mmCIF file of C-alpha atoms and ligand atoms in Angstrom:
data_model
loop_
_atom_site.group_PDB
_atom_site.id
_atom_site.type_symbol
_atom_site.label_atom_id
_atom_site.label_comp_id
_atom_site.label_asym_id
_atom_site.label_seq_id
_atom_site.Cartn_x
_atom_site.Cartn_y
_atom_site.Cartn_z
ATOM 1 C CA MET A 1 39.525 -17.055 23.158
ATOM 2 C CA TYR A 2 39.306 -17.652 19.453
ATOM 3 C CA GLU A 3 39.685 -15.499 16.338
ATOM 4 C CA THR A 4 36.969 -14.468 13.907
ATOM 5 C CA ARG A 5 37.067 -12.459 10.689
ATOM 6 C CA ALA A 6 35.939 -8.840 10.819
ATOM 7 C CA TYR A 7 36.253 -5.398 9.275
ATOM 8 C CA SER A 8 37.787 -2.673 11.405
ATOM 9 C CA ALA A 9 38.996 0.915 11.189
ATOM 10 C CA ALA A 10 42.492 1.642 12.502
ATOM 11 C CA GLY A 11 41.864 5.359 13.015
ATOM 12 C CA ALA A 12 39.432 8.225 12.392
ATOM 13 C CA ALA A 13 40.807 8.820 8.899
ATOM 14 C CA SER A 14 41.259 5.148 7.966
ATOM 15 C CA PRO A 15 38.919 3.135 5.768
ATOM 16 C CA LEU A 16 37.476 -0.089 7.134
ATOM 17 C CA ALA A 17 39.609 -3.097 6.199
ATOM 18 C CA ALA A 18 39.699 -6.861 6.712
ATOM 19 C CA THR A 19 41.168 -8.107 9.972
ATOM 20 C CA THR A 20 40.693 -10.804 12.608
ATOM 21 C CA ILE A 21 39.460 -10.131 16.136
ATOM 22 C CA PRO A 22 39.291 -12.149 19.350
ATOM 23 C CA ARG A 23 35.990 -13.459 20.722
ATOM 24 C CA ARG A 24 35.572 -15.068 24.132
ATOM 25 C CA GLU A 25 34.678 -18.718 24.563
ATOM 26 C CA PRO A 26 31.000 -18.762 25.557
ATOM 27 C CA THR A 27 30.478 -18.699 29.321
ATOM 28 C CA GLU A 28 27.553 -20.548 30.863
ATOM 29 C CA ARG A 29 25.313 -17.483 30.264
ATOM 30 C CA ASP A 30 26.477 -16.812 26.705
ATOM 31 C CA VAL A 31 25.000 -17.357 23.286
ATOM 32 C CA GLN A 32 27.447 -17.800 20.400
ATOM 33 C CA ILE A 33 26.069 -16.457 17.128
ATOM 34 C CA GLU A 34 27.156 -16.813 13.501
ATOM 35 C CA ILE A 35 26.298 -13.418 12.005
ATOM 36 C CA LEU A 36 24.233 -13.607 8.803
ATOM 37 C CA PHE A 37 23.409 -9.923 8.235
ATOM 38 C CA CYS A 38 24.406 -6.631 9.826
ATOM 39 C CA GLY A 39 22.711 -3.317 9.069
ATOM 40 C CA VAL A 40 24.790 -0.169 8.535
ATOM 41 C CA CYS A 41 23.764 2.645 10.894
ATOM 42 C CA HIS A 42 24.909 6.249 10.571
ATOM 43 C CA SER A 43 26.151 5.836 14.156
ATOM 44 C CA ASP A 44 28.713 3.359 12.786
ATOM 45 C CA LEU A 45 30.068 6.140 10.576
ATOM 46 C CA HIS A 46 30.007 8.772 13.363
ATOM 47 C CA THR A 47 31.925 6.343 15.605
ATOM 48 C CA VAL A 48 34.454 5.143 13.014
ATOM 49 C CA ARG A 49 35.314 8.780 12.261
ATOM 50 C CA ASP A 50 35.335 9.736 15.956
ATOM 51 C CA GLU A 51 32.721 12.440 15.359
ATOM 52 C CA TRP A 52 31.314 11.933 18.869
ATOM 53 C CA HIS A 53 34.746 12.450 20.423
ATOM 54 C CA ASP A 54 33.472 14.775 23.186
ATOM 55 C CA VAL A 55 30.811 12.331 24.386
ATOM 56 C CA MET A 56 32.084 8.852 23.495
ATOM 57 C CA PRO A 57 35.633 8.880 22.114
ATOM 58 C CA THR A 58 36.385 6.014 19.748
ATOM 59 C CA VAL A 59 38.954 3.403 20.744
ATOM 60 C CA TYR A 60 40.785 1.859 17.766
ATOM 61 C CA PRO A 61 40.715 -0.573 16.171
ATOM 62 C CA CYS A 62 36.968 -0.046 15.860
ATOM 63 C CA VAL A 63 34.640 -2.805 14.629
ATOM 64 C CA PRO A 64 31.182 -1.241 14.253
ATOM 65 C CA GLY A 65 27.800 -2.878 13.687
ATOM 66 C CA HIS A 66 24.787 -3.084 16.002
ATOM 67 C CA GLU A 67 22.010 -4.335 13.739
ATOM 68 C CA ILE A 68 22.892 -7.997 13.958
ATOM 69 C CA VAL A 69 20.905 -11.014 12.818
ATOM 70 C CA GLY A 70 22.424 -14.462 13.052
ATOM 71 C CA ARG A 71 22.087 -18.119 13.878
ATOM 72 C CA VAL A 72 22.909 -19.599 17.281
ATOM 73 C CA THR A 73 25.892 -21.961 17.053
ATOM 74 C CA ALA A 74 26.405 -22.722 20.773
ATOM 75 C CA VAL A 75 24.801 -21.911 24.124
ATOM 76 C CA GLY A 76 26.182 -22.032 27.657
ATOM 77 C CA SER A 77 24.785 -24.472 30.212
ATOM 78 C CA ALA A 78 22.712 -21.799 31.993
ATOM 79 C CA VAL A 79 21.114 -20.390 28.834
ATOM 80 C CA ALA A 80 17.328 -20.678 28.731
ATOM 81 C CA GLY A 81 15.238 -19.476 25.823
ATOM 82 C CA HIS A 82 17.781 -19.759 22.996
ATOM 83 C CA ARG A 83 18.833 -22.978 21.294
ATOM 84 C CA VAL A 84 21.414 -23.947 18.700
ATOM 85 C CA GLY A 85 19.965 -23.207 15.255
ATOM 86 C CA ASP A 86 17.631 -20.383 16.405
ATOM 87 C CA VAL A 87 17.633 -17.161 14.391
ATOM 88 C CA VAL A 88 18.303 -14.303 16.799
ATOM 89 C CA GLY A 89 19.026 -10.589 16.872
ATOM 90 C CA VAL A 90 21.466 -8.372 18.773
ATOM 91 C CA GLY A 91 21.080 -4.605 18.884
ATOM 92 C CA CYS A 92 23.057 -1.760 20.438
ATOM 93 C CA LEU A 93 23.429 -3.299 23.910
ATOM 94 C CA VAL A 94 25.296 -6.396 25.081
ATOM 95 C CA GLY A 95 25.492 -5.831 28.816
ATOM 96 C CA SER A 96 24.173 -4.026 31.905
ATOM 97 C CA ASP A 97 24.225 -4.707 35.645
ATOM 98 C CA GLY A 98 20.563 -5.774 35.772
ATOM 99 C CA THR A 99 20.164 -4.390 39.292
ATOM 100 C CA CYS A 100 20.218 -0.579 39.061
ATOM 101 C CA PRO A 101 16.984 1.467 38.970
ATOM 102 C CA GLN A 102 17.338 2.025 35.216
ATOM 103 C CA CYS A 103 17.726 -1.682 34.482
ATOM 104 C CA ARG A 104 14.803 -2.523 36.733
ATOM 105 C CA ALA A 105 12.686 0.043 34.881
ATOM 106 C CA GLY A 106 13.564 -1.521 31.523
ATOM 107 C CA PHE A 107 16.028 1.185 30.470
ATOM 108 C CA GLU A 108 19.209 -0.889 30.217
ATOM 109 C CA GLN A 109 20.586 1.717 27.810
ATOM 110 C CA PHE A 110 20.943 4.111 30.771
ATOM 111 C CA CYS A 111 22.572 1.638 33.157
ATOM 112 C CA PRO A 112 25.803 3.128 34.584
ATOM 113 C CA ASN A 113 27.377 -0.276 33.895
ATOM 114 C CA GLY A 114 25.784 -0.729 30.491
ATOM 115 C CA VAL A 115 27.870 -2.057 27.611
ATOM 116 C CA PHE A 116 27.335 -0.994 24.024
ATOM 117 C CA THR A 117 27.780 -3.618 21.309
ATOM 118 C CA TYR A 118 30.843 -1.821 19.964
ATOM 119 C CA ASN A 119 33.242 0.725 21.430
ATOM 120 C CA GLY A 120 31.956 -0.243 24.907
ATOM 121 C CA ALA A 121 34.158 -1.284 27.835
ATOM 122 C CA ASP A 122 34.627 -5.058 27.442
ATOM 123 C CA ARG A 123 33.922 -6.473 30.909
ATOM 124 C CA HIS A 124 35.159 -9.890 29.828
ATOM 125 C CA GLY A 125 38.600 -8.500 29.014
ATOM 126 C CA THR A 126 38.633 -10.065 25.547
ATOM 127 C CA ALA A 127 39.775 -6.745 24.074
ATOM 128 C CA PRO A 128 39.930 -3.135 25.308
ATOM 129 C CA VAL A 129 36.487 -2.451 23.859
ATOM 130 C CA THR A 130 33.617 -4.494 22.500
ATOM 131 C CA TYR A 131 33.644 -5.353 18.805
ATOM 132 C CA GLY A 132 30.412 -5.206 16.832
ATOM 133 C CA GLY A 133 28.626 -6.920 14.012
ATOM 134 C CA TYR A 134 30.906 -6.324 11.021
ATOM 135 C CA SER A 135 32.279 -9.744 11.835
ATOM 136 C CA GLY A 136 31.670 -13.424 11.287
ATOM 137 C CA GLY A 137 30.389 -14.126 14.770
ATOM 138 C CA ILE A 138 29.734 -12.709 18.227
ATOM 139 C CA VAL A 139 29.291 -14.025 21.770
ATOM 140 C CA VAL A 140 26.558 -12.287 23.772
ATOM 141 C CA ASP A 141 25.006 -12.641 27.215
ATOM 142 C CA GLN A 142 21.611 -14.358 26.870
ATOM 143 C CA ASP A 143 19.692 -11.375 28.297
ATOM 144 C CA PHE A 144 20.731 -9.255 25.292
ATOM 145 C CA VAL A 145 19.789 -11.768 22.601
ATOM 146 C CA LEU A 146 16.425 -11.131 20.933
ATOM 147 C CA ARG A 147 14.030 -13.574 19.252
ATOM 148 C CA MET A 148 13.447 -12.792 15.564
ATOM 149 C CA PRO A 149 9.911 -13.202 14.201
ATOM 150 C CA GLY A 150 9.841 -16.177 11.824
ATOM 151 C CA ASN A 151 8.024 -14.418 8.983
ATOM 152 C CA LEU A 152 10.466 -11.574 8.246
ATOM 153 C CA ASP A 153 13.214 -11.508 5.608
ATOM 154 C CA LEU A 154 16.402 -11.582 7.652
ATOM 155 C CA ALA A 155 18.465 -9.099 5.620
ATOM 156 C CA ALA A 156 15.594 -6.604 5.821
ATOM 157 C CA ALA A 157 14.896 -7.321 9.486
ATOM 158 C CA ALA A 158 18.460 -6.615 10.685
ATOM 159 C CA PRO A 159 17.941 -2.801 10.771
ATOM 160 C CA LEU A 160 15.064 -3.254 13.210
ATOM 161 C CA LEU A 161 17.694 -3.910 15.898
ATOM 162 C CA CYS A 162 18.712 -0.236 15.932
ATOM 163 C CA ALA A 163 16.704 1.852 13.445
ATOM 164 C CA GLY A 164 13.536 -0.017 14.428
ATOM 165 C CA ILE A 165 13.767 0.320 18.203
ATOM 166 C CA THR A 166 15.215 3.853 18.087
ATOM 167 C CA THR A 167 12.085 5.073 16.311
ATOM 168 C CA TYR A 168 9.518 2.707 17.878
ATOM 169 C CA SER A 169 10.420 3.772 21.418
ATOM 170 C CA PRO A 170 9.835 7.552 21.077
ATOM 171 C CA LEU A 171 6.760 7.021 18.874
ATOM 172 C CA ARG A 172 5.238 4.962 21.706
ATOM 173 C CA ARG A 173 6.321 7.473 24.346
ATOM 174 C CA GLY A 174 4.818 10.260 22.218
ATOM 175 C CA GLY A 175 1.430 8.532 22.217
ATOM 176 C CA VAL A 176 1.475 8.183 18.433
ATOM 177 C CA GLY A 177 -1.728 6.581 17.143
ATOM 178 C CA PRO A 178 -5.077 7.294 15.501
ATOM 179 C CA GLY A 179 -6.020 10.987 15.452
ATOM 180 C CA LYS A 180 -2.403 12.161 15.878
ATOM 181 C CA LYS A 181 -0.506 14.179 13.262
ATOM 182 C CA VAL A 182 3.089 12.993 13.247
ATOM 183 C CA GLY A 183 6.102 14.379 11.394
ATOM 184 C CA VAL A 184 9.267 12.475 10.484
ATOM 185 C CA VAL A 185 12.306 14.575 9.591
ATOM 186 C CA GLY A 186 14.952 12.961 7.360
ATOM 187 C CA LEU A 187 14.114 9.940 5.208
ATOM 188 C CA GLY A 188 17.165 7.832 5.953
ATOM 189 C CA GLY A 189 17.509 4.535 7.803
ATOM 190 C CA LEU A 190 15.797 5.719 10.982
ATOM 191 C CA GLY A 191 13.345 8.002 9.210
ATOM 192 C CA HIS A 192 11.948 5.374 6.864
ATOM 193 C CA MET A 193 11.426 2.989 9.791
ATOM 194 C CA ALA A 194 9.611 5.764 11.679
ATOM 195 C CA VAL A 195 7.287 6.250 8.717
ATOM 196 C CA LYS A 196 6.391 2.566 8.547
ATOM 197 C CA LEU A 197 5.931 2.266 12.307
ATOM 198 C CA ALA A 198 3.918 5.473 12.788
ATOM 199 C CA ARG A 199 1.653 4.450 9.906
ATOM 200 C CA ALA A 200 1.137 1.001 11.427
ATOM 201 C CA MET A 201 0.293 2.683 14.757
ATOM 202 C CA GLY A 202 -2.517 4.509 12.962
ATOM 203 C CA ALA A 203 -1.236 8.103 12.864
ATOM 204 C CA HIS A 204 -1.393 10.674 10.070
ATOM 205 C CA VAL A 205 2.219 10.746 8.874
ATOM 206 C CA VAL A 206 4.062 13.618 7.183
ATOM 207 C CA VAL A 207 7.640 13.239 5.922
ATOM 208 C CA PHE A 208 10.078 16.155 5.776
ATOM 209 C CA THR A 209 12.907 15.601 3.341
ATOM 210 C CA THR A 210 15.678 17.627 1.736
ATOM 211 C CA SER A 211 15.730 15.151 -1.180
ATOM 212 C CA PRO A 212 13.017 15.814 -3.790
ATOM 213 C CA GLY A 213 13.824 12.418 -5.333
ATOM 214 C CA LYS A 214 12.542 10.654 -2.193
ATOM 215 C CA ALA A 215 9.013 12.135 -2.282
ATOM 216 C CA GLU A 216 7.396 9.243 -4.146
ATOM 217 C CA ASP A 217 9.141 6.700 -1.954
ATOM 218 C CA ALA A 218 7.908 8.480 1.171
ATOM 219 C CA LEU A 219 4.303 7.914 0.077
ATOM 220 C CA ARG A 220 5.012 4.301 -0.872
ATOM 221 C CA LEU A 221 6.609 3.725 2.550
ATOM 222 C CA GLY A 222 3.409 4.885 4.238
ATOM 223 C CA ALA A 223 3.455 8.682 4.541
ATOM 224 C CA HIS A 224 0.184 10.525 3.885
ATOM 225 C CA GLU A 225 2.014 13.726 2.894
ATOM 226 C CA VAL A 226 5.543 14.815 1.955
ATOM 227 C CA VAL A 227 7.080 18.243 2.539
ATOM 228 C CA LEU A 228 10.273 19.438 0.877
ATOM 229 C CA SER A 229 11.819 21.063 3.910
ATOM 230 C CA ARG A 230 13.811 23.612 1.894
ATOM 231 C CA ASP A 231 10.540 25.018 0.467
ATOM 232 C CA ALA A 232 9.350 27.705 2.903
ATOM 233 C CA GLY A 233 5.874 27.750 1.348
ATOM 234 C CA GLN A 234 5.336 24.034 1.906
ATOM 235 C CA MET A 235 6.678 24.287 5.459
ATOM 236 C CA GLY A 236 4.455 27.288 6.272
ATOM 237 C CA ARG A 237 1.257 25.420 5.426
ATOM 238 C CA HIS A 238 1.879 23.059 8.389
ATOM 239 C CA ALA A 239 2.603 25.753 11.023
ATOM 240 C CA GLY A 240 1.263 24.944 14.500
ATOM 241 C CA SER A 241 -0.320 21.644 13.486
ATOM 242 C CA PHE A 242 1.764 18.678 14.696
ATOM 243 C CA ASP A 243 1.230 16.649 17.859
ATOM 244 C CA PHE A 244 4.626 14.998 17.552
ATOM 245 C CA ILE A 245 7.687 15.280 15.323
ATOM 246 C CA LEU A 246 10.573 12.797 15.266
ATOM 247 C CA ASP A 247 13.839 14.312 14.013
ATOM 248 C CA ALA A 248 16.200 11.680 12.574
ATOM 249 C CA VAL A 249 18.680 13.976 10.830
ATOM 250 C CA SER A 250 22.362 13.085 11.096
ATOM 251 C CA ALA A 251 23.819 16.555 10.327
ATOM 252 C CA GLU A 252 23.438 20.209 11.257
ATOM 253 C CA HIS A 253 19.986 21.631 10.468
ATOM 254 C CA ASP A 254 17.450 24.123 11.823
ATOM 255 C CA VAL A 255 15.283 22.498 14.515
ATOM 256 C CA ASN A 256 13.485 25.801 15.163
ATOM 257 C CA ALA A 257 11.713 25.406 11.831
ATOM 258 C CA TYR A 258 10.140 22.186 13.165
ATOM 259 C CA ILE A 259 9.317 23.562 16.620
ATOM 260 C CA HIS A 260 7.321 26.201 14.701
ATOM 261 C CA LEU A 261 5.251 23.403 13.136
ATOM 262 C CA LEU A 262 4.216 21.915 16.511
ATOM 263 C CA ALA A 263 0.712 22.536 17.860
ATOM 264 C CA PRO A 264 0.507 23.932 21.420
ATOM 265 C CA GLY A 265 1.657 21.173 23.774
ATOM 266 C CA GLY A 266 3.400 19.376 20.911
ATOM 267 C CA ASN A 267 6.725 17.611 21.228
ATOM 268 C CA LEU A 268 9.787 17.407 19.001
ATOM 269 C CA THR A 269 11.977 14.423 19.826
ATOM 270 C CA LEU A 270 15.535 14.230 18.524
ATOM 271 C CA VAL A 271 16.945 10.837 17.701
ATOM 272 C CA GLY A 272 19.497 12.135 15.211
ATOM 273 C CA ALA A 273 22.893 12.773 16.792
ATOM 274 C CA PRO A 274 24.741 15.418 14.739
ATOM 275 C CA GLU A 275 28.362 16.056 15.581
ATOM 276 C CA LYS A 276 27.770 19.744 16.485
ATOM 277 C CA PRO A 277 25.208 21.319 18.899
ATOM 278 C CA LEU A 278 21.953 22.646 17.418
ATOM 279 C CA PRO A 279 20.866 26.194 18.395
ATOM 280 C CA VAL A 280 17.347 26.412 19.874
ATOM 281 C CA ALA A 281 15.290 29.623 20.131
ATOM 282 C CA ALA A 282 13.619 29.654 23.568
ATOM 283 C CA PHE A 283 10.607 31.651 22.384
ATOM 284 C CA GLY A 284 9.732 28.966 19.874
ATOM 285 C CA LEU A 285 9.138 26.599 22.792
ATOM 286 C CA LEU A 286 7.592 29.161 25.166
ATOM 287 C CA PHE A 287 4.697 30.137 22.935
ATOM 288 C CA GLY A 288 2.566 26.986 23.069
ATOM 289 C CA ASN A 289 4.198 25.136 25.975
ATOM 290 C CA LYS A 290 6.083 23.048 23.433
ATOM 291 C CA SER A 291 8.763 20.579 24.410
ATOM 292 C CA LEU A 292 12.002 19.332 22.931
ATOM 293 C CA SER A 293 13.223 15.849 23.907
ATOM 294 C CA GLY A 294 15.774 13.250 23.040
ATOM 295 C CA SER A 295 15.539 9.492 22.872
ATOM 296 C CA LEU A 296 18.232 6.812 22.956
ATOM 297 C CA ILE A 297 17.515 3.409 21.362
ATOM 298 C CA GLY A 298 15.249 1.405 23.735
ATOM 299 C CA GLY A 299 15.447 -1.213 26.473
ATOM 300 C CA ILE A 300 15.601 -4.941 25.820
ATOM 301 C CA ALA A 301 11.958 -5.742 26.639
ATOM 302 C CA GLN A 302 10.757 -2.930 24.408
ATOM 303 C CA THR A 303 13.102 -4.105 21.631
ATOM 304 C CA GLN A 304 11.433 -7.524 21.776
ATOM 305 C CA GLU A 305 8.020 -5.807 21.792
ATOM 306 C CA MET A 306 9.053 -3.855 18.662
ATOM 307 C CA LEU A 307 10.262 -7.030 16.904
ATOM 308 C CA ASP A 308 6.978 -8.776 17.704
ATOM 309 C CA PHE A 309 5.027 -5.716 16.475
ATOM 310 C CA CYS A 310 7.015 -5.781 13.216
ATOM 311 C CA GLY A 311 6.367 -9.516 12.868
ATOM 312 C CA GLU A 312 2.620 -8.959 13.326
ATOM 313 C CA HIS A 313 2.504 -6.078 10.848
ATOM 314 C CA GLY A 314 5.039 -7.501 8.371
ATOM 315 C CA ILE A 315 7.341 -4.506 8.808
ATOM 316 C CA THR A 316 11.006 -4.585 7.758
ATOM 317 C CA ALA A 317 13.473 -2.051 6.402
ATOM 318 C CA ASP A 318 13.894 -1.370 2.681
ATOM 319 C CA VAL A 319 17.443 -2.595 2.248
ATOM 320 C CA GLU A 320 20.235 -2.602 -0.267
ATOM 321 C CA VAL A 321 22.244 -5.726 0.519
ATOM 322 C CA ILE A 322 25.988 -5.226 0.061
ATOM 323 C CA PRO A 323 29.097 -7.362 0.453
ATOM 324 C CA ILE A 324 31.390 -6.159 3.249
ATOM 325 C CA GLN A 325 33.964 -5.170 0.624
ATOM 326 C CA LYS A 326 31.623 -2.266 -0.359
ATOM 327 C CA ILE A 327 31.375 -0.812 3.142
ATOM 328 C CA ASN A 328 33.583 2.250 2.563
ATOM 329 C CA GLU A 329 31.620 3.149 -0.567
ATOM 330 C CA ALA A 330 28.405 2.692 1.419
ATOM 331 C CA TYR A 331 29.615 5.220 4.008
ATOM 332 C CA GLU A 332 30.284 7.800 1.268
ATOM 333 C CA ARG A 333 26.807 7.238 -0.139
ATOM 334 C CA MET A 334 25.283 7.555 3.340
ATOM 335 C CA LEU A 335 26.952 10.970 3.670
ATOM 336 C CA ARG A 336 25.286 12.027 0.403
ATOM 337 C CA SER A 337 21.845 10.861 1.725
ATOM 338 C CA ASP A 338 21.962 8.302 -1.072
ATOM 339 C CA VAL A 339 20.607 5.227 0.743
ATOM 340 C CA LYS A 340 17.309 3.504 -0.033
ATOM 341 C CA TYR A 341 16.908 3.155 2.822
ATOM 342 C CA ARG A 342 19.378 1.022 4.737
ATOM 343 C CA PHE A 343 22.487 -0.879 3.726
ATOM 344 C CA THR A 344 22.690 -4.395 5.092
ATOM 345 C CA ILE A 345 25.912 -6.365 4.891
ATOM 346 C CA ASP A 346 25.599 -9.981 3.770
ATOM 347 C CA MET A 347 28.150 -11.433 6.142
ATOM 348 C CA ALA A 348 28.766 -14.468 3.906
ATOM 349 C CA SER A 349 30.915 -12.025 1.878
ATOM 350 C CA LEU A 350 33.408 -11.927 4.732
ATOM 351 C CA LYS A 351 34.588 -15.395 3.714
ATOM 352 C CA GLY A 352 35.182 -14.242 0.106
HETATM 353 P P1 NAP B 1 20.971 8.161 7.510
HETATM 354 O O1 NAP B 1 20.420 6.895 6.958
HETATM 355 O O2 NAP B 1 22.222 8.702 6.960
HETATM 356 O O3 NAP B 1 19.791 9.247 7.386
HETATM 357 C C1 NAP B 1 19.945 10.586 7.745
HETATM 358 C C2 NAP B 1 19.001 11.443 6.905
HETATM 359 O O4 NAP B 1 19.067 12.768 7.385
HETATM 360 C C3 NAP B 1 19.376 11.545 5.447
HETATM 361 O O5 NAP B 1 18.929 10.472 4.665
HETATM 362 C C4 NAP B 1 18.726 12.847 5.035
HETATM 363 O O6 NAP B 1 17.339 12.642 4.767
HETATM 364 C C5 NAP B 1 18.832 13.676 6.307
HETATM 365 N N1 NAP B 1 19.952 14.613 6.236
HETATM 366 C C6 NAP B 1 21.267 14.307 6.091
HETATM 367 N N2 NAP B 1 22.008 15.425 6.077
HETATM 368 C C7 NAP B 1 21.151 16.454 6.235
HETATM 369 C C8 NAP B 1 21.305 17.871 6.336
HETATM 370 N N3 NAP B 1 22.520 18.442 6.250
HETATM 371 N N4 NAP B 1 20.195 18.630 6.510
HETATM 372 C C9 NAP B 1 18.985 18.049 6.588
HETATM 373 N N5 NAP B 1 18.773 16.730 6.482
HETATM 374 C C10 NAP B 1 19.836 15.948 6.324
HETATM 375 O O7 NAP B 1 21.217 8.039 9.076
HETATM 376 P P2 NAP B 1 20.489 7.102 10.158
HETATM 377 O O8 NAP B 1 21.242 5.843 10.282
HETATM 378 O O9 NAP B 1 19.039 7.093 9.910
HETATM 379 O O10 NAP B 1 20.814 7.926 11.493
HETATM 380 C C11 NAP B 1 20.315 9.237 11.676
HETATM 381 C C12 NAP B 1 20.916 9.856 12.915
HETATM 382 O O11 NAP B 1 20.412 9.165 14.065
HETATM 383 C C13 NAP B 1 22.444 9.724 13.004
HETATM 384 O O12 NAP B 1 22.967 10.899 13.570
HETATM 385 C C14 NAP B 1 22.632 8.537 13.932
HETATM 386 O O13 NAP B 1 23.865 8.535 14.592
HETATM 387 C C15 NAP B 1 21.496 8.777 14.892
HETATM 388 N N6 NAP B 1 21.108 7.592 15.665
HETATM 389 C C16 NAP B 1 20.629 7.827 16.906
HETATM 390 C C17 NAP B 1 20.179 6.777 17.680
HETATM 391 C C18 NAP B 1 19.593 7.039 19.026
HETATM 392 O O14 NAP B 1 19.508 6.121 19.835
HETATM 393 N N7 NAP B 1 19.136 8.236 19.293
HETATM 394 C C19 NAP B 1 20.246 5.472 17.181
HETATM 395 C C20 NAP B 1 20.711 5.274 15.890
HETATM 396 C C21 NAP B 1 21.133 6.348 15.133
HETATM 397 P P3 NAP B 1 16.614 13.398 3.542
HETATM 398 O O15 NAP B 1 17.372 12.986 2.315
HETATM 399 O O16 NAP B 1 15.235 12.867 3.586
HETATM 400 O O17 NAP B 1 16.671 14.865 3.827
HETATM 401 ZN ZN1 ZN B 2 22.354 2.495 15.137
#
């Protein structure tokens, strides 16, 4: 084992602070990566503050970060497909058994032995739980290391590893494409990626935002229309008209208002993971055979497919690059919906 610099939280009420963490020596299957950039996901904040206690309690110290882009510094003898010097990505997953029905179907995120990039059971015994990307380096099994397209800005591409795949996957499942009217609720990190992706897939895209100041940006990002969701008149004009709506809101809100906007047979998929349950009116779904779904990140093959799609279409996140020393301030701004539209940590700042 060796030590690397990182930022961790000591408890649910503690700010993130500089520390060192252990990393394993690369095994024959491992890729050792120097982290260049790490995106800041709202899930990092939920986890650091133990807001998902009932589902996935946080083990401290907690080192978040699952939108990782870095350079390969060493590979084990059995590693094929990644070489020293390659620019690679790591998302929300770093392990799975590879043999269960979910793994074989390409849904490693549902493997009973799956390992999340942080706050997951560390099967190598390096630490009680896995430590994520707010660190100088990481060692990852080769099957969970992604190839980054060569044409994308790396700081702006980091958020693809979570925000990108989390929105790409349900948009694909929802059959989003030409002739489809698609809504995106919440113009944050996930939401703005959904807008870019749905537009590139050829759909008619409508953004729902609580922030009037984001309306112009929504159009620039690729939306055809913007609705201020607190304006009942604007909402009413879209009643019964959507094929698919992706809800990427991080806090309590009224999903029934969006079910009302679905056309018969339409689907509302939740990717946002608010701390508290959301009430759903059954009749809203009954009239029109509408459905409500959820979606969790995406499997490894689909993550590579998404990266390649983004490379082809020149899609990255709109990022504000920050030094790691600004991470606590960034969390406060994220809570105020004041992010345009993803923070990315320049990991060189960790040495400062
Ligand atoms: P984010 O950047 O903070 O964006 C969330 C957006 O939701 C805000 O920008 C805001 O958009 C809207 N919003 C916030 N509070 C609201 C409220 N009280 N009422 C209505 N709208 C509100 O967060 P993110 O990183 O995109 O993550 C969004 C959610 O997805 C989080 O809960 C995160 O944990 C979850 N997530 C899920 C997965 C998955 O696999 N399913 C993966 C990653 C993240 P406007 O200003 O436009 O209203
Ligand atoms: Zn995330």
